[in-house]
Amino acid sequence: MAERYAISKDIVAEGAAVPELVKLKLERNAALAEEKQKASATKKKDRADQRHSLKMRTLKYEKEYASHQRKLVTLRRQAKIDGNFFVEPEAKLIFVMRIVGIIKLSPKPRKVLQLLRLKQLHNGVFLKVNKPIMNMLKLIQPYVTYGYPTLKTVRELVYKRGFGKVNKQRIPLSANEIISETLGEHGLHGVEDIIHEIFTVGPKFKQVANFLWPFKLSAPKGGFICKRHGFCEQRGGDWGNREELINDLISRMN
């Protein structure tokens, strides 16, 4: 807090008689100025250290993503050589988006949408894949569409439409300090930390998902096909599980 002190600059003419109270004020201002200078230097050093450590962590994350992709490619090739099938790993993360409004909505789906923080049309949230979540999605399937986002999609959403919840207010993620103040106790100090925690569904996924305000997306370019019908129906539609094809829809809405 010391680096934000507002210190008045009082100048006394040379050789003039200085009252006792003015002397005390000048001494106090000099002490405060010194304290402010030290605090500013400390904060500058801390910020530089934090930026460097975040840069190192980002490089580590990139290596982790690349090695994971290489491992999958190797396994697919090996399965093809051996004449076997490669079973893709099950998704751990889903992105759920509301595609209908509030008209003619029964109480139970309305409550589930409220619990998932999907309170407006085209709102979207990241969720962990587990049995309770999948059971909740079954109740609201005709009102939402969901699928498995890629790293590119997660990154674009957080950077372009990412807002944090700070003191119950919707604050844009314009600086890493906003993240440090809220999630610093969990070891998360930057946007790349948030992206890594979400994409890998890490141990602090719950705190990060609660910190992120639900994403407010635009209407898709080219529009929807037919909201009354499911995506997996023969005639085609919009609601339901799109799996990897959710990325195409998000790119048209982001």
PDB file of C-alpha atoms in Angstrom:
ATOM      1  CA  MET A   1       0.000   0.000   0.000  1.00  0.00           C
ATOM      2  CA  ALA A   2       2.945   2.332   0.671  1.00  0.00           C
ATOM      3  CA  GLU A   3       3.667   2.690  -3.069  1.00  0.00           C
ATOM      4  CA  ARG A   4       0.308   4.493  -3.421  1.00  0.00           C
ATOM      5  CA  TYR A   5       0.974   7.256  -0.863  1.00  0.00           C
ATOM      6  CA  ALA A   6       0.084  10.751  -2.127  1.00  0.00           C
ATOM      7  CA  ILE A   7       2.779  13.027  -0.689  1.00  0.00           C
ATOM      8  CA  SER A   8       2.495  16.811  -0.961  1.00  0.00           C
ATOM      9  CA  LYS A   9       5.616  18.753  -1.987  1.00  0.00           C
ATOM     10  CA  ASP A  10       6.133  21.687   0.385  1.00  0.00           C
ATOM     11  CA  ILE A  11       8.980  24.036  -0.513  1.00  0.00           C
ATOM     12  CA  VAL A  12      10.424  26.420   2.092  1.00  0.00           C
ATOM     13  CA  ALA A  13      12.345  29.517   1.007  1.00  0.00           C
ATOM     14  CA  GLU A  14      16.029  29.540   1.967  1.00  0.00           C
ATOM     15  CA  GLY A  15      16.770  31.528   5.113  1.00  0.00           C
ATOM     16  CA  ALA A  16      13.075  31.811   6.076  1.00  0.00           C
ATOM     17  CA  ALA A  17      11.923  31.025   9.595  1.00  0.00           C
ATOM     18  CA  VAL A  18      10.187  27.641   9.577  1.00  0.00           C
ATOM     19  CA  PRO A  19       7.433  27.030  12.154  1.00  0.00           C
ATOM     20  CA  GLU A  20       7.703  23.886  14.285  1.00  0.00           C
ATOM     21  CA  LEU A  21       4.589  22.259  12.797  1.00  0.00           C
ATOM     22  CA  VAL A  22       5.863  22.782   9.232  1.00  0.00           C
ATOM     23  CA  LYS A  23       9.192  21.186  10.241  1.00  0.00           C
ATOM     24  CA  LEU A  24       7.340  18.130  11.549  1.00  0.00           C
ATOM     25  CA  LYS A  25       5.315  17.952   8.346  1.00  0.00           C
ATOM     26  CA  LEU A  26       8.463  18.115   6.179  1.00  0.00           C
ATOM     27  CA  GLU A  27      10.124  15.348   8.217  1.00  0.00           C
ATOM     28  CA  ARG A  28       6.998  13.195   7.957  1.00  0.00           C
ATOM     29  CA  ASN A  29       6.795  13.732   4.169  1.00  0.00           C
ATOM     30  CA  ALA A  30      10.475  12.833   3.755  1.00  0.00           C
ATOM     31  CA  ALA A  31       9.967   9.589   5.740  1.00  0.00           C
ATOM     32  CA  LEU A  32       6.844   8.729   3.721  1.00  0.00           C
ATOM     33  CA  ALA A  33       8.638   9.449   0.416  1.00  0.00           C
ATOM     34  CA  GLU A  34      11.472   7.100   1.402  1.00  0.00           C
ATOM     35  CA  GLU A  35       8.972   4.398   2.415  1.00  0.00           C
ATOM     36  CA  LYS A  36       7.100   4.858  -0.869  1.00  0.00           C
ATOM     37  CA  GLN A  37      10.313   4.555  -2.895  1.00  0.00           C
ATOM     38  CA  LYS A  38      11.285   1.318  -1.112  1.00  0.00           C
ATOM     39  CA  ALA A  39       7.779  -0.160  -1.529  1.00  0.00           C
ATOM     40  CA  SER A  40       7.734   0.727  -5.246  1.00  0.00           C
ATOM     41  CA  ALA A  41      11.138  -0.916  -5.784  1.00  0.00           C
ATOM     42  CA  THR A  42      10.025  -4.051  -3.910  1.00  0.00           C
ATOM     43  CA  LYS A  43       6.781  -4.265  -5.898  1.00  0.00           C
ATOM     44  CA  LYS A  44       8.665  -3.790  -9.185  1.00  0.00           C
ATOM     45  CA  LYS A  45      11.074  -6.615  -8.290  1.00  0.00           C
ATOM     46  CA  ASP A  46       8.220  -8.931  -7.198  1.00  0.00           C
ATOM     47  CA  ARG A  47       6.343  -8.238 -10.444  1.00  0.00           C
ATOM     48  CA  ALA A  48       9.443  -8.976 -12.535  1.00  0.00           C
ATOM     49  CA  ASP A  49      10.056 -12.259 -10.642  1.00  0.00           C
ATOM     50  CA  GLN A  50       6.423 -13.271 -11.058  1.00  0.00           C
ATOM     51  CA  ARG A  51       6.463 -12.500 -14.794  1.00  0.00           C
ATOM     52  CA  HIS A  52       9.634 -14.563 -15.237  1.00  0.00           C
ATOM     53  CA  SER A  53       8.227 -17.533 -13.309  1.00  0.00           C
ATOM     54  CA  LEU A  54       4.972 -17.312 -15.322  1.00  0.00           C
ATOM     55  CA  LYS A  55       6.999 -17.314 -18.562  1.00  0.00           C
ATOM     56  CA  MET A  56       8.895 -20.438 -17.423  1.00  0.00           C
ATOM     57  CA  ARG A  57       5.644 -22.173 -16.443  1.00  0.00           C
ATOM     58  CA  THR A  58       4.102 -21.284 -19.830  1.00  0.00           C
ATOM     59  CA  LEU A  59       7.047 -22.893 -21.649  1.00  0.00           C
ATOM     60  CA  LYS A  60       6.659 -25.986 -19.459  1.00  0.00           C
ATOM     61  CA  TYR A  61       2.920 -26.149 -20.285  1.00  0.00           C
ATOM     62  CA  GLU A  62       3.650 -25.900 -24.033  1.00  0.00           C
ATOM     63  CA  LYS A  63       6.110 -28.814 -23.781  1.00  0.00           C
ATOM     64  CA  GLU A  64       3.503 -30.809 -21.837  1.00  0.00           C
ATOM     65  CA  TYR A  65       0.804 -30.218 -24.498  1.00  0.00           C
ATOM     66  CA  ALA A  66       3.223 -31.089 -27.336  1.00  0.00           C
ATOM     67  CA  SER A  67       4.466 -34.290 -25.660  1.00  0.00           C
ATOM     68  CA  HIS A  68       0.875 -35.413 -25.023  1.00  0.00           C
ATOM     69  CA  GLN A  69      -0.011 -34.917 -28.719  1.00  0.00           C
ATOM     70  CA  ARG A  70       3.145 -36.769 -29.837  1.00  0.00           C
ATOM     71  CA  LYS A  71       2.295 -39.666 -27.526  1.00  0.00           C
ATOM     72  CA  LEU A  72      -1.215 -39.967 -29.044  1.00  0.00           C
ATOM     73  CA  VAL A  73       0.168 -39.874 -32.594  1.00  0.00           C
ATOM     74  CA  THR A  74       2.695 -42.611 -31.736  1.00  0.00           C
ATOM     75  CA  LEU A  75      -0.003 -44.826 -30.210  1.00  0.00           C
ATOM     76  CA  ARG A  76      -2.288 -44.364 -33.252  1.00  0.00           C
ATOM     77  CA  ARG A  77       0.542 -45.278 -35.640  1.00  0.00           C
ATOM     78  CA  GLN A  78       1.513 -48.302 -33.569  1.00  0.00           C
ATOM     79  CA  ALA A  79      -2.099 -49.535 -33.529  1.00  0.00           C
ATOM     80  CA  LYS A  80      -2.303 -49.132 -37.320  1.00  0.00           C
ATOM     81  CA  ILE A  81       0.952 -51.064 -37.851  1.00  0.00           C
ATOM     82  CA  ASP A  82      -0.236 -53.888 -35.556  1.00  0.00           C
ATOM     83  CA  GLY A  83      -3.631 -53.997 -37.282  1.00  0.00           C
ATOM     84  CA  ASN A  84      -5.460 -52.986 -34.086  1.00  0.00           C
ATOM     85  CA  PHE A  85      -7.891 -50.217 -33.166  1.00  0.00           C
ATOM     86  CA  PHE A  86      -6.742 -47.275 -31.062  1.00  0.00           C
ATOM     87  CA  VAL A  87      -9.353 -46.199 -28.512  1.00  0.00           C
ATOM     88  CA  GLU A  88      -9.120 -42.437 -28.022  1.00  0.00           C
ATOM     89  CA  PRO A  89      -8.798 -41.326 -24.348  1.00  0.00           C
ATOM     90  CA  GLU A  90     -12.084 -40.269 -22.756  1.00  0.00           C
ATOM     91  CA  ALA A  91     -12.686 -36.540 -22.525  1.00  0.00           C
ATOM     92  CA  LYS A  92     -12.249 -34.943 -19.082  1.00  0.00           C
ATOM     93  CA  LEU A  93     -13.571 -31.491 -20.003  1.00  0.00           C
ATOM     94  CA  ILE A  94     -16.797 -30.317 -21.642  1.00  0.00           C
ATOM     95  CA  PHE A  95     -18.041 -26.897 -22.676  1.00  0.00           C
ATOM     96  CA  VAL A  96     -21.800 -26.457 -22.183  1.00  0.00           C
ATOM     97  CA  MET A  97     -23.733 -23.660 -23.889  1.00  0.00           C
ATOM     98  CA  ARG A  98     -27.374 -22.622 -23.531  1.00  0.00           C
ATOM     99  CA  ILE A  99     -29.204 -22.289 -26.858  1.00  0.00           C
ATOM    100  CA  VAL A 100     -32.802 -21.443 -25.793  1.00  0.00           C
ATOM    101  CA  GLY A 101     -34.365 -18.663 -23.744  1.00  0.00           C
ATOM    102  CA  ILE A 102     -36.760 -18.754 -20.774  1.00  0.00           C
ATOM    103  CA  ILE A 103     -40.152 -19.193 -22.486  1.00  0.00           C
ATOM    104  CA  LYS A 104     -42.052 -22.436 -21.700  1.00  0.00           C
ATOM    105  CA  LEU A 105     -39.316 -23.790 -19.453  1.00  0.00           C
ATOM    106  CA  SER A 106     -40.398 -26.254 -16.748  1.00  0.00           C
ATOM    107  CA  PRO A 107     -39.135 -25.785 -13.152  1.00  0.00           C
ATOM    108  CA  LYS A 108     -36.644 -28.687 -12.974  1.00  0.00           C
ATOM    109  CA  PRO A 109     -34.601 -27.784 -16.113  1.00  0.00           C
ATOM    110  CA  ARG A 110     -34.736 -24.125 -15.060  1.00  0.00           C
ATOM    111  CA  LYS A 111     -33.210 -25.023 -11.679  1.00  0.00           C
ATOM    112  CA  VAL A 112     -30.481 -27.174 -13.262  1.00  0.00           C
ATOM    113  CA  LEU A 113     -29.576 -24.379 -15.719  1.00  0.00           C
ATOM    114  CA  GLN A 114     -29.414 -21.995 -12.763  1.00  0.00           C
ATOM    115  CA  LEU A 115     -27.102 -24.373 -10.855  1.00  0.00           C
ATOM    116  CA  LEU A 116     -24.803 -24.592 -13.891  1.00  0.00           C
ATOM    117  CA  ARG A 117     -24.844 -20.747 -14.100  1.00  0.00           C
ATOM    118  CA  LEU A 118     -26.424 -20.821 -17.583  1.00  0.00           C
ATOM    119  CA  LYS A 119     -28.882 -18.006 -16.899  1.00  0.00           C
ATOM    120  CA  GLN A 120     -28.900 -16.328 -20.321  1.00  0.00           C
ATOM    121  CA  LEU A 121     -29.085 -17.320 -23.970  1.00  0.00           C
ATOM    122  CA  HIS A 122     -25.637 -18.214 -25.450  1.00  0.00           C
ATOM    123  CA  ASN A 123     -24.012 -18.421 -22.016  1.00  0.00           C
ATOM    124  CA  GLY A 124     -21.285 -21.068 -21.763  1.00  0.00           C
ATOM    125  CA  VAL A 125     -19.288 -22.733 -18.966  1.00  0.00           C
ATOM    126  CA  PHE A 126     -16.517 -25.310 -18.622  1.00  0.00           C
ATOM    127  CA  LEU A 127     -17.471 -28.431 -16.644  1.00  0.00           C
ATOM    128  CA  LYS A 128     -15.643 -31.523 -15.448  1.00  0.00           C
ATOM    129  CA  VAL A 129     -16.917 -34.817 -16.902  1.00  0.00           C
ATOM    130  CA  ASN A 130     -18.323 -36.942 -14.078  1.00  0.00           C
ATOM    131  CA  LYS A 131     -21.522 -38.857 -13.334  1.00  0.00           C
ATOM    132  CA  PRO A 132     -23.447 -36.068 -11.476  1.00  0.00           C
ATOM    133  CA  ILE A 133     -22.723 -33.555 -14.261  1.00  0.00           C
ATOM    134  CA  MET A 134     -23.751 -36.000 -17.014  1.00  0.00           C
ATOM    135  CA  ASN A 135     -27.011 -36.767 -15.140  1.00  0.00           C
ATOM    136  CA  MET A 136     -27.719 -33.021 -14.898  1.00  0.00           C
ATOM    137  CA  LEU A 137     -27.048 -32.612 -18.628  1.00  0.00           C
ATOM    138  CA  LYS A 138     -29.602 -35.344 -19.397  1.00  0.00           C
ATOM    139  CA  LEU A 139     -32.276 -33.202 -17.684  1.00  0.00           C
ATOM    140  CA  ILE A 140     -31.471 -30.105 -19.749  1.00  0.00           C
ATOM    141  CA  GLN A 141     -30.422 -31.669 -23.083  1.00  0.00           C
ATOM    142  CA  PRO A 142     -33.126 -29.994 -25.230  1.00  0.00           C
ATOM    143  CA  TYR A 143     -31.974 -26.565 -23.985  1.00  0.00           C
ATOM    144  CA  VAL A 144     -28.175 -26.840 -24.330  1.00  0.00           C
ATOM    145  CA  THR A 145     -25.467 -28.042 -26.666  1.00  0.00           C
ATOM    146  CA  TYR A 146     -22.110 -29.308 -25.442  1.00  0.00           C
ATOM    147  CA  GLY A 147     -18.919 -31.002 -26.541  1.00  0.00           C
ATOM    148  CA  TYR A 148     -15.204 -31.444 -25.955  1.00  0.00           C
ATOM    149  CA  PRO A 149     -13.179 -28.244 -26.504  1.00  0.00           C
ATOM    150  CA  THR A 150      -9.610 -28.268 -27.837  1.00  0.00           C
ATOM    151  CA  LEU A 151      -6.722 -26.306 -26.311  1.00  0.00           C
ATOM    152  CA  LYS A 152      -7.076 -23.683 -29.087  1.00  0.00           C
ATOM    153  CA  THR A 153     -10.765 -23.180 -28.234  1.00  0.00           C
ATOM    154  CA  VAL A 154     -10.092 -22.884 -24.473  1.00  0.00           C
ATOM    155  CA  ARG A 155      -7.308 -20.370 -25.083  1.00  0.00           C
ATOM    156  CA  GLU A 156      -9.372 -18.230 -27.467  1.00  0.00           C
ATOM    157  CA  LEU A 157     -12.359 -18.165 -25.115  1.00  0.00           C
ATOM    158  CA  VAL A 158     -10.318 -17.151 -22.057  1.00  0.00           C
ATOM    159  CA  TYR A 159      -8.263 -14.513 -23.878  1.00  0.00           C
ATOM    160  CA  LYS A 160     -11.144 -12.980 -25.854  1.00  0.00           C
ATOM    161  CA  ARG A 161     -14.171 -13.404 -23.578  1.00  0.00           C
ATOM    162  CA  GLY A 162     -12.602 -14.133 -20.182  1.00  0.00           C
ATOM    163  CA  PHE A 163     -14.014 -12.222 -17.212  1.00  0.00           C
ATOM    164  CA  GLY A 164     -13.302 -12.916 -13.544  1.00  0.00           C
ATOM    165  CA  LYS A 165     -15.539 -12.749 -10.502  1.00  0.00           C
ATOM    166  CA  VAL A 166     -13.946 -10.274  -8.075  1.00  0.00           C
ATOM    167  CA  ASN A 167     -16.077  -9.186  -5.088  1.00  0.00           C
ATOM    168  CA  LYS A 168     -19.155 -10.492  -6.958  1.00  0.00           C
ATOM    169  CA  GLN A 169     -18.369  -8.151  -9.864  1.00  0.00           C
ATOM    170  CA  ARG A 170     -17.620  -9.025 -13.520  1.00  0.00           C
ATOM    171  CA  ILE A 171     -14.076  -7.804 -14.120  1.00  0.00           C
ATOM    172  CA  PRO A 172     -12.202  -8.258 -17.457  1.00  0.00           C
ATOM    173  CA  LEU A 173      -8.933 -10.233 -17.224  1.00  0.00           C
ATOM    174  CA  SER A 174      -6.839  -7.298 -18.408  1.00  0.00           C
ATOM    175  CA  ALA A 175      -3.900  -7.921 -16.022  1.00  0.00           C
ATOM    176  CA  ASN A 176      -2.331 -10.873 -14.221  1.00  0.00           C
ATOM    177  CA  GLU A 177      -2.614  -8.979 -10.895  1.00  0.00           C
ATOM    178  CA  ILE A 178      -6.398  -9.567 -10.946  1.00  0.00           C
ATOM    179  CA  ILE A 179      -5.791 -13.333 -11.103  1.00  0.00           C
ATOM    180  CA  SER A 180      -3.007 -13.232  -8.482  1.00  0.00           C
ATOM    181  CA  GLU A 181      -5.190 -11.419  -5.962  1.00  0.00           C
ATOM    182  CA  THR A 182      -7.995 -13.990  -6.222  1.00  0.00           C
ATOM    183  CA  LEU A 183      -6.232 -17.271  -7.105  1.00  0.00           C
ATOM    184  CA  GLY A 184      -2.701 -16.534  -5.841  1.00  0.00           C
ATOM    185  CA  GLU A 185      -3.286 -18.681  -2.747  1.00  0.00           C
ATOM    186  CA  HIS A 186      -3.801 -21.670  -5.099  1.00  0.00           C
ATOM    187  CA  GLY A 187      -0.538 -20.998  -6.972  1.00  0.00           C
ATOM    188  CA  LEU A 188      -2.225 -19.466 -10.052  1.00  0.00           C
ATOM    189  CA  HIS A 189      -0.836 -16.101 -11.127  1.00  0.00           C
ATOM    190  CA  GLY A 190      -1.635 -15.677 -14.834  1.00  0.00           C
ATOM    191  CA  VAL A 191      -3.962 -16.415 -17.735  1.00  0.00           C
ATOM    192  CA  GLU A 192      -1.799 -19.339 -18.938  1.00  0.00           C
ATOM    193  CA  ASP A 193      -2.099 -20.914 -15.454  1.00  0.00           C
ATOM    194  CA  ILE A 194      -5.908 -20.690 -15.769  1.00  0.00           C
ATOM    195  CA  ILE A 195      -5.881 -22.200 -19.299  1.00  0.00           C
ATOM    196  CA  HIS A 196      -3.647 -25.088 -18.147  1.00  0.00           C
ATOM    197  CA  GLU A 197      -5.806 -25.801 -15.080  1.00  0.00           C
ATOM    198  CA  ILE A 198      -9.000 -25.849 -17.164  1.00  0.00           C
ATOM    199  CA  PHE A 199      -7.696 -27.861 -20.126  1.00  0.00           C
ATOM    200  CA  THR A 200      -5.992 -30.522 -17.984  1.00  0.00           C
ATOM    201  CA  VAL A 201      -8.841 -30.460 -15.379  1.00  0.00           C
ATOM    202  CA  GLY A 202      -6.264 -30.007 -12.623  1.00  0.00           C
ATOM    203  CA  PRO A 203      -6.732 -30.175  -8.829  1.00  0.00           C
ATOM    204  CA  LYS A 204      -7.790 -26.496  -8.670  1.00  0.00           C
ATOM    205  CA  PHE A 205     -10.328 -26.766 -11.524  1.00  0.00           C
ATOM    206  CA  LYS A 206     -13.266 -26.003  -9.211  1.00  0.00           C
ATOM    207  CA  GLN A 207     -11.741 -22.739  -7.937  1.00  0.00           C
ATOM    208  CA  VAL A 208     -10.779 -21.621 -11.473  1.00  0.00           C
ATOM    209  CA  ALA A 209     -14.216 -22.481 -12.932  1.00  0.00           C
ATOM    210  CA  ASN A 210     -15.932 -20.542 -10.123  1.00  0.00           C
ATOM    211  CA  PHE A 211     -13.598 -17.576 -10.628  1.00  0.00           C
ATOM    212  CA  LEU A 212     -14.387 -17.360 -14.362  1.00  0.00           C
ATOM    213  CA  TRP A 213     -17.658 -15.593 -15.134  1.00  0.00           C
ATOM    214  CA  PRO A 214     -19.895 -17.585 -17.553  1.00  0.00           C
ATOM    215  CA  PHE A 215     -18.828 -16.793 -21.135  1.00  0.00           C
ATOM    216  CA  LYS A 216     -21.255 -14.557 -23.034  1.00  0.00           C
ATOM    217  CA  LEU A 217     -21.064 -15.574 -26.684  1.00  0.00           C
ATOM    218  CA  SER A 218     -22.611 -13.997 -29.787  1.00  0.00           C
ATOM    219  CA  ALA A 219     -25.179 -15.628 -32.075  1.00  0.00           C
ATOM    220  CA  PRO A 220     -23.352 -17.972 -34.502  1.00  0.00           C
ATOM    221  CA  LYS A 221     -22.413 -16.739 -37.979  1.00  0.00           C
ATOM    222  CA  GLY A 222     -24.722 -18.539 -40.373  1.00  0.00           C
ATOM    223  CA  GLY A 223     -27.225 -19.270 -37.585  1.00  0.00           C
ATOM    224  CA  PHE A 224     -28.398 -22.534 -36.029  1.00  0.00           C
ATOM    225  CA  ILE A 225     -29.925 -25.412 -38.039  1.00  0.00           C
ATOM    226  CA  CYS A 226     -33.032 -26.206 -35.960  1.00  0.00           C
ATOM    227  CA  LYS A 227     -33.132 -25.771 -32.184  1.00  0.00           C
ATOM    228  CA  ARG A 228     -36.185 -28.033 -31.814  1.00  0.00           C
ATOM    229  CA  HIS A 229     -34.243 -31.111 -32.926  1.00  0.00           C
ATOM    230  CA  GLY A 230     -31.171 -32.876 -31.593  1.00  0.00           C
ATOM    231  CA  PHE A 231     -27.764 -32.687 -33.209  1.00  0.00           C
ATOM    232  CA  CYS A 232     -27.593 -36.500 -33.487  1.00  0.00           C
ATOM    233  CA  GLU A 233     -31.013 -36.860 -35.125  1.00  0.00           C
ATOM    234  CA  GLN A 234     -31.127 -38.008 -38.736  1.00  0.00           C
ATOM    235  CA  ARG A 235     -32.701 -34.751 -39.966  1.00  0.00           C
ATOM    236  CA  GLY A 236     -30.129 -32.696 -38.028  1.00  0.00           C
ATOM    237  CA  GLY A 237     -30.578 -30.161 -35.257  1.00  0.00           C
ATOM    238  CA  ASP A 238     -28.715 -28.270 -32.572  1.00  0.00           C
ATOM    239  CA  TRP A 239     -29.254 -29.498 -29.008  1.00  0.00           C
ATOM    240  CA  GLY A 240     -27.262 -32.340 -27.456  1.00  0.00           C
ATOM    241  CA  ASN A 241     -23.726 -33.674 -27.563  1.00  0.00           C
ATOM    242  CA  ARG A 242     -21.576 -32.493 -30.498  1.00  0.00           C
ATOM    243  CA  GLU A 243     -18.319 -34.019 -29.172  1.00  0.00           C
ATOM    244  CA  GLU A 244     -15.376 -32.426 -31.098  1.00  0.00           C
ATOM    245  CA  LEU A 245     -17.715 -30.496 -33.448  1.00  0.00           C
ATOM    246  CA  ILE A 246     -18.462 -28.013 -30.625  1.00  0.00           C
ATOM    247  CA  ASN A 247     -15.185 -26.276 -31.571  1.00  0.00           C
ATOM    248  CA  ASP A 248     -16.569 -25.253 -34.975  1.00  0.00           C
ATOM    249  CA  LEU A 249     -19.693 -23.777 -33.337  1.00  0.00           C
ATOM    250  CA  ILE A 250     -17.662 -21.863 -30.713  1.00  0.00           C
ATOM    251  CA  SER A 251     -15.401 -20.418 -33.439  1.00  0.00           C
ATOM    252  CA  ARG A 252     -18.526 -19.070 -35.201  1.00  0.00           C
ATOM    253  CA  MET A 253     -19.827 -17.555 -31.938  1.00  0.00           C
ATOM    254  CA  ASN A 254     -16.592 -16.200 -30.432  1.00  0.00           C
TER     255      ASN A 254
END
